[in-house]
């Protein structure tokens, strides 16, 4: 079956770790082992990934370049190449004679999207509250709490279409494992004459991955992060881990914005629109999540054995 596997930025760079190439490569090396297992099991795989920590670091470097840095769409393209390269290399080291391709991917958004007035997408490192507020004053940033810390937030418009979806489908149909839609894709808007141009934003990776999965008619969506499952009342004594669940049961449940909420929303949308499963959990548990053995699986169509049952 065709699986779209979305790797969260925090699965590639653990919370609190220095943002170095060595740490990212080490985490990717662990993560791609689980993805290789899916491919060895006979599944076709399209891999997407987050870029929040990475694009934030590049933005900080741009801030230090006396105004000569690049806008967020260009920085997003940089991270697609950077992270895609590491995933492709480490995955290729585990897969012999399996073609892999990293594809720069654009995601079309609406210029009038209200998200440009209400930024919510976390990027960059974490700060304490005092430091975050100081940087907000000095650099004109918007900042918001992320769990016990604070981070910069930028506009995250809704993705309307993955521009290269047909190219991705063509590659998949020829047996290529595709790494694409990094960081939710490079945000572009369509001009009146049909031309595309970049815009300052960072698209939510989970929303873009769910959109791509729908465009590709994928059999399953996996949203992989550094948390083992979806929890009700997360971080409290009443925390309740969710295993297999009907997506309808989560439609009215509120989750923390900017962290689990986008994943749950993306999973619900894919599961309900496609009538196919969407899983959420740790990157290293990818295969077990696909079989309903770990993580949270939103799917009304599970076989008696627990693994996904394809329709005839």
Short mmCIF file of C-alpha atoms in Angstrom, two decimals:
data_model
loop_
_atom_site.label_atom_id
_atom_site.label_comp_id
_atom_site.label_asym_id
_atom_site.label_seq_id
_atom_site.Cartn_x
_atom_site.Cartn_y
_atom_site.Cartn_z
CA UNK A 1 0.00 0.00 0.00
CA UNK A 2 1.01 3.63 -0.41
CA UNK A 3 1.87 5.36 2.87
CA UNK A 4 2.58 9.06 3.31
CA UNK A 5 4.85 9.34 6.37
CA UNK A 6 5.29 12.82 7.84
CA UNK A 7 8.33 13.28 10.07
CA UNK A 8 7.92 16.03 12.65
CA UNK A 9 10.69 18.58 13.07
CA UNK A 10 10.98 17.53 16.72
CA UNK A 11 11.46 13.92 15.66
CA UNK A 12 14.48 15.01 13.63
CA UNK A 13 15.82 17.37 16.27
CA UNK A 14 14.88 16.46 19.83
CA UNK A 15 13.59 19.15 22.16
CA UNK A 16 16.45 20.85 23.97
CA UNK A 17 19.18 19.45 21.72
CA UNK A 18 21.70 21.82 20.11
CA UNK A 19 20.75 22.47 16.48
CA UNK A 20 23.77 20.80 14.93
CA UNK A 21 24.09 18.66 11.82
CA UNK A 22 25.46 15.83 13.97
CA UNK A 23 22.37 15.69 16.20
CA UNK A 24 20.01 15.86 13.24
CA UNK A 25 21.84 13.14 11.34
CA UNK A 26 21.92 10.87 14.41
CA UNK A 27 18.16 11.25 14.91
CA UNK A 28 17.47 10.74 11.21
CA UNK A 29 19.60 7.59 11.20
CA UNK A 30 17.42 6.13 13.97
CA UNK A 31 14.20 7.23 12.34
CA UNK A 32 14.83 5.99 8.82
CA UNK A 33 15.40 2.48 10.14
CA UNK A 34 11.68 2.30 10.91
CA UNK A 35 10.84 3.70 7.47
CA UNK A 36 13.13 1.17 5.81
CA UNK A 37 11.21 -1.59 7.57
CA UNK A 38 7.98 -0.34 5.94
CA UNK A 39 9.63 -0.45 2.53
CA UNK A 40 11.08 -3.89 3.17
CA UNK A 41 7.55 -5.02 4.05
CA UNK A 42 6.48 -4.12 0.51
CA UNK A 43 4.88 -0.71 1.04
CA UNK A 44 5.40 2.30 -1.22
CA UNK A 45 6.50 5.33 0.78
CA UNK A 46 6.32 9.08 0.35
CA UNK A 47 8.21 10.89 3.11
CA UNK A 48 7.49 14.44 4.19
CA UNK A 49 9.14 16.29 7.04
CA UNK A 50 8.91 19.32 9.30
CA UNK A 51 11.41 22.16 9.37
CA UNK A 52 10.37 24.42 12.26
CA UNK A 53 13.64 24.29 14.23
CA UNK A 54 15.77 24.37 11.09
CA UNK A 55 14.05 27.22 9.26
CA UNK A 56 14.07 29.20 12.51
CA UNK A 57 17.82 28.76 12.79
CA UNK A 58 18.32 29.92 9.20
CA UNK A 59 16.07 32.90 9.91
CA UNK A 60 18.26 33.80 12.91
CA UNK A 61 21.31 33.63 10.67
CA UNK A 62 19.53 35.88 8.19
CA UNK A 63 18.81 38.36 10.99
CA UNK A 64 22.56 38.51 11.66
CA UNK A 65 23.41 39.31 8.04
CA UNK A 66 22.55 43.04 8.22
CA UNK A 67 19.31 42.66 6.32
CA UNK A 68 20.84 40.66 3.48
CA UNK A 69 19.15 37.38 4.43
CA UNK A 70 16.56 35.52 2.38
CA UNK A 71 12.76 35.48 2.97
CA UNK A 72 11.00 32.52 4.55
CA UNK A 73 10.00 30.85 1.27
CA UNK A 74 13.65 30.71 0.16
CA UNK A 75 14.70 29.48 3.61
CA UNK A 76 12.00 26.81 3.35
CA UNK A 77 13.51 25.63 0.06
CA UNK A 78 16.93 25.52 1.76
CA UNK A 79 15.63 23.28 4.52
CA UNK A 80 13.90 20.99 2.01
CA UNK A 81 17.26 20.39 0.38
CA UNK A 82 19.21 20.14 3.63
CA UNK A 83 16.91 17.75 5.49
CA UNK A 84 15.94 15.84 2.37
CA UNK A 85 19.61 15.22 1.62
CA UNK A 86 20.22 13.70 5.05
CA UNK A 87 17.07 11.54 4.94
CA UNK A 88 17.86 10.36 1.41
CA UNK A 89 21.44 9.49 2.27
CA UNK A 90 20.68 7.65 5.52
CA UNK A 91 17.72 5.79 4.00
CA UNK A 92 19.79 4.87 0.96
CA UNK A 93 22.43 3.37 3.24
CA UNK A 94 19.78 0.90 4.45
CA UNK A 95 18.10 0.14 1.12
CA UNK A 96 20.00 -1.56 -1.68
CA UNK A 97 18.81 -0.95 -5.25
CA UNK A 98 15.79 1.06 -4.07
CA UNK A 99 15.55 4.36 -5.98
CA UNK A 100 15.08 7.43 -3.75
CA UNK A 101 14.53 11.04 -4.82
CA UNK A 102 14.28 14.31 -2.90
CA UNK A 103 11.96 16.79 -4.62
CA UNK A 104 11.66 20.50 -3.93
CA UNK A 105 7.93 21.00 -3.50
CA UNK A 106 5.70 24.07 -3.62
CA UNK A 107 2.37 24.40 -1.82
CA UNK A 108 -0.13 26.92 -3.15
CA UNK A 109 -1.83 29.15 -0.56
CA UNK A 110 -4.27 32.05 -0.69
CA UNK A 111 -2.74 35.52 -0.33
CA UNK A 112 -5.82 36.66 1.61
CA UNK A 113 -5.61 33.80 4.11
CA UNK A 114 -6.42 35.21 7.59
CA UNK A 115 -3.40 33.33 8.98
CA UNK A 116 -1.19 36.17 7.75
CA UNK A 117 -2.82 38.37 10.40
CA UNK A 118 -2.73 35.72 13.14
CA UNK A 119 0.62 33.85 13.09
CA UNK A 120 0.64 30.52 14.94
CA UNK A 121 3.43 28.39 13.44
CA UNK A 122 6.37 27.80 15.80
CA UNK A 123 9.85 28.16 14.30
CA UNK A 124 13.34 28.35 15.74
CA UNK A 125 14.73 27.55 19.19
CA UNK A 126 12.91 27.75 22.51
CA UNK A 127 13.38 30.66 24.93
CA UNK A 128 12.32 31.54 28.43
CA UNK A 129 9.51 34.08 28.66
CA UNK A 130 11.72 37.09 29.40
CA UNK A 131 14.11 36.38 26.53
CA UNK A 132 11.25 35.74 24.11
CA UNK A 133 9.58 39.05 24.97
CA UNK A 134 12.88 40.92 24.63
CA UNK A 135 13.53 39.42 21.20
CA UNK A 136 9.97 40.21 20.17
CA UNK A 137 10.55 43.87 21.02
CA UNK A 138 13.97 44.04 19.41
CA UNK A 139 13.19 42.15 16.21
CA UNK A 140 9.49 42.75 15.70
CA UNK A 141 8.67 39.08 16.19
CA UNK A 142 5.45 37.50 17.34
CA UNK A 143 6.07 34.99 20.15
CA UNK A 144 3.85 32.46 21.93
CA UNK A 145 4.15 29.79 24.64
CA UNK A 146 5.18 26.28 23.53
CA UNK A 147 4.64 23.99 26.54
CA UNK A 148 6.85 25.41 29.30
CA UNK A 149 8.92 27.56 26.91
CA UNK A 150 8.36 30.31 24.35
CA UNK A 151 9.10 30.43 20.61
CA UNK A 152 8.74 32.68 17.62
CA UNK A 153 5.53 32.25 15.59
CA UNK A 154 4.97 33.08 11.92
CA UNK A 155 2.03 32.91 9.52
CA UNK A 156 0.84 29.41 8.63
CA UNK A 157 -1.72 29.67 5.80
CA UNK A 158 -3.84 26.71 4.73
CA UNK A 159 -2.30 24.73 1.86
CA UNK A 160 -4.69 24.49 -1.11
CA UNK A 161 -2.70 22.25 -3.46
CA UNK A 162 0.68 20.56 -3.66
CA UNK A 163 1.97 21.86 -7.00
CA UNK A 164 4.16 18.83 -7.81
CA UNK A 165 1.61 16.15 -6.80
CA UNK A 166 1.44 14.70 -10.33
CA UNK A 167 5.24 14.49 -10.51
CA UNK A 168 5.34 12.75 -7.13
CA UNK A 169 2.69 10.26 -8.28
CA UNK A 170 4.67 9.56 -11.45
CA UNK A 171 7.80 8.80 -9.42
CA UNK A 172 5.90 6.57 -6.99
CA UNK A 173 4.34 4.64 -9.87
CA UNK A 174 7.87 3.90 -11.09
CA UNK A 175 8.96 2.51 -7.73
CA UNK A 176 10.73 5.61 -6.38
CA UNK A 177 10.61 6.47 -2.68
CA UNK A 178 10.00 10.21 -2.70
CA UNK A 179 11.06 12.74 -0.05
CA UNK A 180 9.04 15.91 -0.59
CA UNK A 181 6.81 18.65 0.84
CA UNK A 182 9.46 19.50 3.43
CA UNK A 183 8.26 22.00 6.00
CA UNK A 184 4.79 21.85 4.47
CA UNK A 185 6.16 22.86 1.09
CA UNK A 186 7.47 26.17 -0.19
CA UNK A 187 4.56 28.63 0.17
CA UNK A 188 3.53 30.21 -3.14
CA UNK A 189 0.56 32.23 -4.34
CA UNK A 190 -0.94 32.29 -7.82
CA UNK A 191 -0.97 35.63 -9.65
CA UNK A 192 -3.84 36.74 -11.89
CA UNK A 193 -1.90 35.56 -14.96
CA UNK A 194 -1.31 32.12 -13.43
CA UNK A 195 2.29 32.68 -12.44
CA UNK A 196 3.44 31.43 -9.05
CA UNK A 197 5.48 33.51 -6.62
CA UNK A 198 6.79 32.85 -3.13
CA UNK A 199 5.32 34.42 0.00
CA UNK A 200 6.56 34.87 3.58
CA UNK A 201 5.11 31.97 5.60
CA UNK A 202 5.77 28.48 6.92
CA UNK A 203 3.01 25.98 6.09
CA UNK A 204 1.95 23.41 8.64
CA UNK A 205 3.64 20.14 7.69
CA UNK A 206 0.78 17.97 8.94
CA UNK A 207 -1.89 19.83 6.95
CA UNK A 208 0.27 19.73 3.82
CA UNK A 209 1.05 16.03 4.31
CA UNK A 210 -2.63 15.18 4.69
CA UNK A 211 -3.40 17.20 1.57
CA UNK A 212 -0.66 15.41 -0.37
CA UNK A 213 -1.93 12.03 0.86
CA UNK A 214 -5.39 12.90 -0.44
CA UNK A 215 -4.02 14.10 -3.78
CA UNK A 216 -2.01 10.87 -4.14
CA UNK A 217 -4.98 8.70 -3.07
CA UNK A 218 -2.72 7.20 -0.39
CA UNK A 219 -3.82 4.19 1.65
CA UNK A 220 -2.50 5.53 4.97
CA UNK A 221 -1.16 8.70 6.57
CA UNK A 222 1.40 8.49 9.37
CA UNK A 223 2.19 11.61 11.42
CA UNK A 224 5.41 10.77 13.26
CA UNK A 225 6.84 12.84 16.08
CA UNK A 226 8.65 12.50 19.44
CA UNK A 227 5.48 11.71 21.45
CA UNK A 228 4.32 8.10 21.65
CA UNK A 229 0.60 8.75 21.10
CA UNK A 230 -2.26 11.22 21.38
CA UNK A 231 -3.35 11.87 24.97
CA UNK A 232 -6.43 13.41 26.50
CA UNK A 233 -5.45 15.84 29.30
CA UNK A 234 -1.78 15.55 28.31
CA UNK A 235 0.65 16.56 31.04
CA UNK A 236 -1.87 16.16 33.85
CA UNK A 237 -2.55 13.34 36.33
CA UNK A 238 -5.67 12.55 34.28
CA UNK A 239 -3.69 11.94 31.07
CA UNK A 240 -5.27 9.19 28.98
CA UNK A 241 -3.47 7.58 26.06
CA UNK A 242 -5.59 6.96 22.98
CA UNK A 243 -5.02 3.79 20.96
CA UNK A 244 -7.43 2.76 18.22
CA UNK A 245 -10.22 5.25 17.88
CA UNK A 246 -12.97 6.35 15.53
CA UNK A 247 -11.98 9.80 14.18
CA UNK A 248 -15.51 11.03 14.84
CA UNK A 249 -14.83 10.70 18.57
CA UNK A 250 -12.09 13.35 18.40
CA UNK A 251 -13.86 15.90 16.21
CA UNK A 252 -14.94 18.07 19.16
CA UNK A 253 -11.91 17.49 21.42
CA UNK A 254 -9.50 20.39 21.82
CA UNK A 255 -5.76 19.77 21.82
CA UNK A 256 -2.85 22.17 22.43
CA UNK A 257 -2.52 24.54 19.44
CA UNK A 258 0.76 24.43 17.56
CA UNK A 259 1.69 20.95 18.76
CA UNK A 260 -0.80 18.06 18.80
CA UNK A 261 -3.82 19.98 17.48
CA UNK A 262 -2.54 20.22 13.86
CA UNK A 263 -1.70 16.51 13.81
CA UNK A 264 -5.10 15.46 15.11
CA UNK A 265 -6.89 17.82 12.70
CA UNK A 266 -4.88 16.51 9.74
CA UNK A 267 -5.44 12.88 10.77
CA UNK A 268 -9.18 13.39 11.22
CA UNK A 269 -9.53 15.10 7.84
CA UNK A 270 -7.65 12.36 5.99
CA UNK A 271 -9.41 9.49 7.79
CA UNK A 272 -12.89 10.94 7.25
CA UNK A 273 -12.45 12.13 3.67
CA UNK A 274 -10.60 9.02 2.46
CA UNK A 275 -12.19 6.44 4.80
CA UNK A 276 -8.66 5.22 5.45
CA UNK A 277 -6.45 5.17 8.55
CA UNK A 278 -4.21 7.87 9.92
CA UNK A 279 -1.71 7.16 12.70
CA UNK A 280 0.10 9.41 15.16
CA UNK A 281 3.08 8.43 17.29
CA UNK A 282 6.85 8.10 17.58
CA UNK A 283 8.94 7.94 14.43
CA UNK A 284 10.72 4.79 15.57
CA UNK A 285 7.32 3.07 16.06
CA UNK A 286 6.15 3.67 12.47
CA UNK A 287 5.60 0.02 11.59
CA UNK A 288 3.79 -0.76 14.84
CA UNK A 289 1.56 2.30 14.43
CA UNK A 290 0.58 1.14 10.94
CA UNK A 291 -0.59 -2.15 12.48
CA UNK A 292 -2.42 -0.51 15.38
CA UNK A 293 0.01 -1.92 17.92
CA UNK A 294 1.43 1.41 19.11
CA UNK A 295 0.60 5.08 18.89
CA UNK A 296 -2.87 6.34 18.08
CA UNK A 297 -4.66 5.00 15.01
CA UNK A 298 -7.72 6.82 13.70
CA UNK A 299 -9.41 4.22 11.53
CA UNK A 300 -12.92 2.75 11.30
CA UNK A 301 -11.69 -0.13 9.13
CA UNK A 302 -9.35 -2.39 11.11
CA UNK A 303 -9.08 -6.12 10.55
CA UNK A 304 -9.39 -8.61 13.40
CA UNK A 305 -5.58 -8.92 13.48
CA UNK A 306 -5.16 -5.19 13.90
CA UNK A 307 -3.25 -4.38 10.70
CA UNK A 308 -4.72 -2.27 7.98
CA UNK A 309 -7.13 -4.10 5.65
CA UNK A 310 -7.09 -2.77 2.10
CA UNK A 311 -10.33 -2.65 0.19
CA UNK A 312 -10.74 -5.09 -2.66
#
